[in-house]
Coordinates of C-alpha atoms and ligand atoms in Angstrom, one line a residue:
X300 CA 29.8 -6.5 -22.5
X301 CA 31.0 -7.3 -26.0
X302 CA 31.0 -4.2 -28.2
X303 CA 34.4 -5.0 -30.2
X304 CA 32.4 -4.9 -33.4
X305 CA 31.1 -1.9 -32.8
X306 CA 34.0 0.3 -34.3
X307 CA 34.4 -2.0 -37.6
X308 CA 30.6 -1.5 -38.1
X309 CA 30.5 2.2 -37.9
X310 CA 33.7 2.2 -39.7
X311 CA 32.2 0.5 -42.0
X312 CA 28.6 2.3 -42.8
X313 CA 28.3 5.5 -44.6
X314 CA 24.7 6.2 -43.5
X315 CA 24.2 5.8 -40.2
X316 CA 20.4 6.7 -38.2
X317 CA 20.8 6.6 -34.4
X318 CA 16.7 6.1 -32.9
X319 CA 15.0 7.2 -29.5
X320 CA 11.9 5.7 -28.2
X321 CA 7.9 7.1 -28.3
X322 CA 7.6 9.7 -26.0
X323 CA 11.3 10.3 -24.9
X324 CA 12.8 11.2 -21.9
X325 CA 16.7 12.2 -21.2
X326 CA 18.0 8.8 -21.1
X327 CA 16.8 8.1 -24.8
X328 CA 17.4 11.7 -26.0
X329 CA 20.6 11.6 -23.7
X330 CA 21.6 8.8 -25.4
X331 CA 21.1 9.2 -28.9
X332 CA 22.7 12.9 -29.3
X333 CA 25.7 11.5 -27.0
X334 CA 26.7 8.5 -29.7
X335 CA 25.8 11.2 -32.3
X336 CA 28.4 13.6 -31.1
X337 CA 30.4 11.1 -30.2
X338 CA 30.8 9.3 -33.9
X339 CA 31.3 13.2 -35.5
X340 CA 34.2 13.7 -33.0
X341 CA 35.5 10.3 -32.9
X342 CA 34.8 9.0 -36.7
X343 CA 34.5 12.5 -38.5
X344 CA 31.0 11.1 -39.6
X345 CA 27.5 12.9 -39.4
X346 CA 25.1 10.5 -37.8
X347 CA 21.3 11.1 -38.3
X348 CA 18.8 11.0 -35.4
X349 CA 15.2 10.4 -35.1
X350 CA 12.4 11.7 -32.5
X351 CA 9.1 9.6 -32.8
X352 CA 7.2 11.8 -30.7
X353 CA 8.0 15.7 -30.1
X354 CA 11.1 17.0 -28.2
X355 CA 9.9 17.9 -24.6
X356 CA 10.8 21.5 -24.4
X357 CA 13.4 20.8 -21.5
X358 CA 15.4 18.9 -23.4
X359 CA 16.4 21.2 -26.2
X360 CA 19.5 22.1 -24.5
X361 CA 21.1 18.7 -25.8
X362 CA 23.7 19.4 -28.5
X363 CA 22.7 18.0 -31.5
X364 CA 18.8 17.4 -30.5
X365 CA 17.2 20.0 -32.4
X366 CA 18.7 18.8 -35.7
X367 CA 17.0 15.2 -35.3
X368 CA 14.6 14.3 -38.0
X369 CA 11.2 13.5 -37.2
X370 CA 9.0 10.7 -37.6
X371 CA 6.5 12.2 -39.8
X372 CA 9.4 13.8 -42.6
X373 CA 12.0 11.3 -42.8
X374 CA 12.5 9.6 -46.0
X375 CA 11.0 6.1 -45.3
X376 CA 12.2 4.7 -48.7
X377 CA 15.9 5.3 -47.1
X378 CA 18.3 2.2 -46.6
X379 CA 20.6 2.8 -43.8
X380 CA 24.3 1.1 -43.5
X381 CA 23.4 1.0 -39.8
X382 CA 20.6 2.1 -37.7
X383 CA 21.2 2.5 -33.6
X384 CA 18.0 2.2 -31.5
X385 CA 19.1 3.4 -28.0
X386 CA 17.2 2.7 -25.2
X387 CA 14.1 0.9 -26.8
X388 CA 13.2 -1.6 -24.7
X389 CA 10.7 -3.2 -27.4
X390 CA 11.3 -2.8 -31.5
X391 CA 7.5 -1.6 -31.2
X392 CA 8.7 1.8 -29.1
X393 CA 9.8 3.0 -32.7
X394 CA 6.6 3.1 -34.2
X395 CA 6.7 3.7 -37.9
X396 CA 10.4 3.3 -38.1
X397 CA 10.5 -0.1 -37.8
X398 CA 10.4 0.1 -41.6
X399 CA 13.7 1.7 -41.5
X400 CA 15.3 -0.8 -38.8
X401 CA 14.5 -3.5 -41.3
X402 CA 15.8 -2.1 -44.4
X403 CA 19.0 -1.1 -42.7
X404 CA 22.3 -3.3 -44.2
X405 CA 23.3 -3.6 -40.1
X406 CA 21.2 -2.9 -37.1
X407 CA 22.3 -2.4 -33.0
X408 CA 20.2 -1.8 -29.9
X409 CA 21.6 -0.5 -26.7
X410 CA 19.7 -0.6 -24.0
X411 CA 19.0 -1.5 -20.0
X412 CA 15.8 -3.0 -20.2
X413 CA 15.4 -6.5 -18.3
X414 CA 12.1 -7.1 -20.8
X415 CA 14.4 -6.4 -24.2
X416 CA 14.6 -9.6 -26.3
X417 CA 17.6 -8.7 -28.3
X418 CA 16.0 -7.8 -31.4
X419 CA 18.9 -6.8 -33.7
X420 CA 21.8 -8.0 -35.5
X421 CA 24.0 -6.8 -32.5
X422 CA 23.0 -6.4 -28.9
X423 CA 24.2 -4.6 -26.0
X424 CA 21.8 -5.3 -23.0
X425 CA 22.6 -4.3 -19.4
X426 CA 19.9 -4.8 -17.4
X427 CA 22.2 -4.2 -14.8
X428 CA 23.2 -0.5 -16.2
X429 CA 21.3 2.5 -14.3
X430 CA 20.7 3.7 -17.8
X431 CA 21.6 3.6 -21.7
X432 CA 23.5 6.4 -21.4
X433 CA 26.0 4.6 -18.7
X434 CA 26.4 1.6 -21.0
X435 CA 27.5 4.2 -23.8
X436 CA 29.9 5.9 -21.5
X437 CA 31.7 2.1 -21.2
X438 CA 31.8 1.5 -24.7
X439 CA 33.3 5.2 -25.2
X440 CA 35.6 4.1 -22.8
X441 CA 36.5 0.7 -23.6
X442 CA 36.6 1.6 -27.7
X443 CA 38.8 4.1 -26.3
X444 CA 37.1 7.2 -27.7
X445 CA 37.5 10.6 -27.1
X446 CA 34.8 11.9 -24.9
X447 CA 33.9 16.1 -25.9
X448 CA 32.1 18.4 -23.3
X449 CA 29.2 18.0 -25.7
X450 CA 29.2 14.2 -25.8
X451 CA 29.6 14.3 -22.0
X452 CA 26.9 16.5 -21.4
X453 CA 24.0 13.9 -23.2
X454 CA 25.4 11.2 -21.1
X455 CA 25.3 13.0 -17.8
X456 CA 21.6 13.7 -18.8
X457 CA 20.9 10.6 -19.7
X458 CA 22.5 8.8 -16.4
X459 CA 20.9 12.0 -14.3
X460 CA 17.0 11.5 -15.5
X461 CA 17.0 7.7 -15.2
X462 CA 18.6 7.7 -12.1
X463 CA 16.0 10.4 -10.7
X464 CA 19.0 12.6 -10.0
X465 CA 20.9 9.5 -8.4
X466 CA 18.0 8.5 -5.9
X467 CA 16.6 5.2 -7.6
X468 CA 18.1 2.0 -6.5
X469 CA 19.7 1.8 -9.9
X470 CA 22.1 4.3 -8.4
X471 CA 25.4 2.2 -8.6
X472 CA 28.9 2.7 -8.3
X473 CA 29.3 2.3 -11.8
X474 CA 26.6 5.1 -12.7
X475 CA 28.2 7.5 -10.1
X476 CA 31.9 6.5 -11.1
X477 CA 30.7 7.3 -15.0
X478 CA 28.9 10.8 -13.3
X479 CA 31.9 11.6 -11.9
X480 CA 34.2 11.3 -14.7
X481 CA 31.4 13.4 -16.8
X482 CA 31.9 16.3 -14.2
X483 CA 35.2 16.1 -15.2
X484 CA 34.7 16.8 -18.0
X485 CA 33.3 19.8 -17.7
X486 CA 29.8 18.5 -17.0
X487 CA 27.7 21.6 -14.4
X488 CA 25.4 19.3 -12.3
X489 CA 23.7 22.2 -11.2
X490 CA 23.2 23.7 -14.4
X491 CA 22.4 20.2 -16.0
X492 CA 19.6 20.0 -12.6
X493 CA 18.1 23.4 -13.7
X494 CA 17.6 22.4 -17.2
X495 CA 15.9 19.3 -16.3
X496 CA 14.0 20.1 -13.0
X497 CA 13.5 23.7 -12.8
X498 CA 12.4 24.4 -16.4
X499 CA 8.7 22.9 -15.9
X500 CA 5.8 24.9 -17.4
X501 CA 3.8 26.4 -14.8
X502 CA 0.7 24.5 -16.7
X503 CA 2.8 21.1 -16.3
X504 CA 3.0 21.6 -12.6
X505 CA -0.6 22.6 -12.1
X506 CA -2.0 19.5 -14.0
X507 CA 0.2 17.5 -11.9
X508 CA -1.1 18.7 -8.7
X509 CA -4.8 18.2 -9.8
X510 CA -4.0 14.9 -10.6
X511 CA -2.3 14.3 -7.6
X512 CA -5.1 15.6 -5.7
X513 CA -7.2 13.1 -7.7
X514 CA -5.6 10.3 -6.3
X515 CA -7.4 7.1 -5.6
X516 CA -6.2 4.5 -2.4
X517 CA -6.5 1.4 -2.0
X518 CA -5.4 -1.3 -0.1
X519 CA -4.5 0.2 3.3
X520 CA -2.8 3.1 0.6
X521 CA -0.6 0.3 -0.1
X522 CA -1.9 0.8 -3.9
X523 CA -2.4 4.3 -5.5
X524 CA -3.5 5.4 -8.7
X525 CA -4.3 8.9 -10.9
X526 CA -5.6 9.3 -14.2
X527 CA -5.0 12.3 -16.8
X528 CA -7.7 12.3 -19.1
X529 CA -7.6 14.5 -22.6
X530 CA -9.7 17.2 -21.3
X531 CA -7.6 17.7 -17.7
X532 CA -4.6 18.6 -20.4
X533 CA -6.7 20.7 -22.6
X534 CA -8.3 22.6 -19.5
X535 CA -4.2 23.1 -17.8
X536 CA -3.4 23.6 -21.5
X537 CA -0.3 21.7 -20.8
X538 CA 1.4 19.5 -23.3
X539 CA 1.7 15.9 -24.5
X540 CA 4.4 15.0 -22.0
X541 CA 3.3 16.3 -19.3
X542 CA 3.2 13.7 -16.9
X543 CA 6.5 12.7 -16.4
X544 CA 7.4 12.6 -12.6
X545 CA 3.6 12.4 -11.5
X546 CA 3.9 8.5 -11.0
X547 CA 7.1 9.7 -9.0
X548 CA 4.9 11.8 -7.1
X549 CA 2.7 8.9 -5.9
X550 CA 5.2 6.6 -4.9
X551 CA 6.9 9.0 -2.7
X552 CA 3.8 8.7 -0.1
X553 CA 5.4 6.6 2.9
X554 CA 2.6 4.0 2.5
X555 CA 2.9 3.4 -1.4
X556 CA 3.8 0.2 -2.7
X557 CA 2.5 0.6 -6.2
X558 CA 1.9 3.6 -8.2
X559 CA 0.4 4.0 -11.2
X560 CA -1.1 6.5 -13.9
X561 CA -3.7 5.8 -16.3
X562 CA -3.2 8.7 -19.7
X563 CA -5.7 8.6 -21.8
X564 CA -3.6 8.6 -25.6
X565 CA -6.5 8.0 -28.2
X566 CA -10.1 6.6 -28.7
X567 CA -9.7 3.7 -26.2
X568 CA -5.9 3.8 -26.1
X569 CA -4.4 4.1 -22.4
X570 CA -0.6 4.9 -21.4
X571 CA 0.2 3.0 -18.2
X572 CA 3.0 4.3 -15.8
X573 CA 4.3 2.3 -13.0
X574 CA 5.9 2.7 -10.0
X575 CA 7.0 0.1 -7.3
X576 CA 8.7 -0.1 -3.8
X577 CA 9.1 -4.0 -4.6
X578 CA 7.0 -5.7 -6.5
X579 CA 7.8 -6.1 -10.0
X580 CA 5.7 -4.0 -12.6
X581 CA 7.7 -5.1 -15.3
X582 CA 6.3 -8.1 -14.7
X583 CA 2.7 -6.6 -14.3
X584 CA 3.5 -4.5 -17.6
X585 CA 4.5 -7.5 -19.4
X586 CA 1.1 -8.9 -19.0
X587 CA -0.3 -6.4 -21.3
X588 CA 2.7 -6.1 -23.9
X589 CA 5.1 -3.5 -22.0
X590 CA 7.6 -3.7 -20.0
X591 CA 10.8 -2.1 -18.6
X592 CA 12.7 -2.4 -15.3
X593 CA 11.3 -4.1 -11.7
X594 CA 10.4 -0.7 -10.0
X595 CA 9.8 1.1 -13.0
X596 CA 7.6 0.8 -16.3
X597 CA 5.6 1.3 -18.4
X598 CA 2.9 -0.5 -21.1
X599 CA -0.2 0.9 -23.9
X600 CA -3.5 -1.2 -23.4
X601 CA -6.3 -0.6 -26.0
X602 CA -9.1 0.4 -23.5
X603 CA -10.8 3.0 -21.6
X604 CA -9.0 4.8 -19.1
X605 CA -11.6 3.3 -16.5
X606 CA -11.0 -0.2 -18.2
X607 CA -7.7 -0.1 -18.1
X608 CA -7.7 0.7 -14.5
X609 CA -9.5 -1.7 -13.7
X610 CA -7.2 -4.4 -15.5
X611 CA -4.1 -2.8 -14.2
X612 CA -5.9 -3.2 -10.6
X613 CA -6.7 -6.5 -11.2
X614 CA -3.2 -7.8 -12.2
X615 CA -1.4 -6.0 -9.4
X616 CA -3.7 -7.7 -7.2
X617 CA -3.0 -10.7 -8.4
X618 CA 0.9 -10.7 -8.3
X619 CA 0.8 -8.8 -5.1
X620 CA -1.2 -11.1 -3.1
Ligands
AMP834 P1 7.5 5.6 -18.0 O1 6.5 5.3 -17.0 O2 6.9 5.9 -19.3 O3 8.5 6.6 -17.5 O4 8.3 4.3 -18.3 C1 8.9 3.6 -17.2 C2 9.9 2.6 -17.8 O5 9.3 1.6 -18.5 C3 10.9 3.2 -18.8 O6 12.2 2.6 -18.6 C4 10.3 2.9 -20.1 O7 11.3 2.8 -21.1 C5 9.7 1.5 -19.8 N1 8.5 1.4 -20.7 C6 7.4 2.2 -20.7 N2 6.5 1.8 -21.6 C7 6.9 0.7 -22.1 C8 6.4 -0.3 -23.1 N3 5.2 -0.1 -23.7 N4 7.2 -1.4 -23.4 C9 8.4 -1.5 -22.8 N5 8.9 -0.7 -21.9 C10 8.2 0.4 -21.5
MN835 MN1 13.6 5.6 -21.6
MN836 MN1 16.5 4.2 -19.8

């Protein structure tokens, strides 16, 4: 990993905007308020941050999170020294700020997905890394910065969520060895859990279980799908991200292979969340401009919920058999 540069660049840049990814979960929230407190403790520098969808209520414990700047205010006229995407897999997953990344003077993208193709001035891709936030810890540590109970607190979060408390096969000694010195620190796993497991809407839970009772198998069950359509979250009156963990849900059936959900996001616009035992969805997701890791990710394909099932269907078919 070569992050030398990275202290003379921050050194160096006066403005500096730190970016998390379209509808964002604790590794890219984890992240981003993790380098944020990091750079004020370590560089005596305010960072900006940047939410392109809304803050999921659960993670408004994160210090720092609640004064990010969202995507509809933010000056968009603004040159940056140095913007810091973190954990964007694809320079598309920032929306509307892409006009910001190009204006900026330098630009850096930390991340762990296999599918990003390095689209900044300075990259630091692990595909290797259980998360974005475990690649920060090593730079902390090989920059040798000082790592606060605050800064230590995002990272656990963001090595916690990705890791689905440290039960996905990205589980490695390096992301338990960067838990453990995080606990240290100070770090309450327990208390950390609650925020992040235990603080679910009641509406969030019930939507799931209808959708998870709305299941569709195929395949032998090899193959399971559910879909969340506009109407199921007005009628649960849940919120916009409320189906994180229900692709989870699916897989964990003994005879699941692939799991997927179908969202329905706009006027023939369909979110795509996938789950394998094996077979690489990354590579499925790829086939319709997303990505992310082999057992885990994700893609937006401009049709029908019913379409898009059918397409997803087709290509899993197609690389599974
Ligand atoms: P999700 O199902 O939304 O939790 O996403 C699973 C994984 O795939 C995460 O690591 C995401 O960052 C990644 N991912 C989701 N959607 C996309 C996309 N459109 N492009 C690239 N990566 C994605
Ligand atoms: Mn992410
Ligand atoms: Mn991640």
């Amino acid at each position: 990993m070569d992050c030398s540069k990275l202290n003379d660049i921050i050194k160096s840049s006066k403005n500096i905007l730190i970016i998390s990814h379209i509808n964002p979960d604790g590794d890219t929230l984890g992240s981003m308020c993790g380098l944020a407190n990091a750079i004020k403790d370590n560089f005596k520098k305010h960072c900006d941050t940047l939410l392109i969808s809304n803050l999921p209520k659960i993670y408004e414990f994160l210090p720092l999170v609640k004064e990010s700047k969202n995507i509809e205010s933010i000056d968009k006229s603004r040159e940056y020294d140095l913007v810091i995407n973190v954990d964007v897999a694809a320079i598309d997953r920032i929306c509307d700020a892409q006009i910001l990344f190009e204006k900026a003077k330098s630009t850096v993208n930390i991340d762990h997905h296999k599918t990003n193709n390095g689209y900044a001035d300075l990259n630091i891709i692990e595909p290797d890394a259980s998360s974005t936030g475990e690649i920060i810890y090593r730079i902390m540590k090989k920059l040798g910065w000082e790592i606060s109970y605050d800064t230590a607190v995002c990272l656990y979060t963001a090595i916690l969520t990705d890791t689905g408390s440290f039960r996905f096969d990205n589980t490695s000694p390096k992301a338990l060895e960067a838990a453990s010195v995080l606990v240290g620190l100070g770090v309450k796993p327990s208390e950390i859990y609650k925020y992040c497991y235990e603080s679910n809407p009641k509406s969030l839970v019930l939507l799931q279980a209808y959708c998870v009772e709305k299941a569709v198998f195929s395949e032998d069950n090899k193959i399971v799908y559910t879909t969340v359509y506009k109407k199921d979250i007005e009628k649960f009156n849940a919120g916009e991200d409320c189906t994180e963990g229900l692709t989870e849900k699916l897989r964990a059936i003994t005879t699941t292979e692939v799991a997927f959900v179908v969202k329905q996001s706009g006027h023939n616009i369909s979110k795509v969340s996938m789950r394998s035992k094996g077979l690489d969805v990354a590579a499925v997701c790829a086939a319709f401009g997303g990505g992310g890791h082999t057992l885990a990710a994700g893609c937006v394909v401009k049709s029908s919920v019913e379409e898009t099932v059918r397409k997803i269907l087709d290509e899993v078919n197609k690389k599974m058999y």
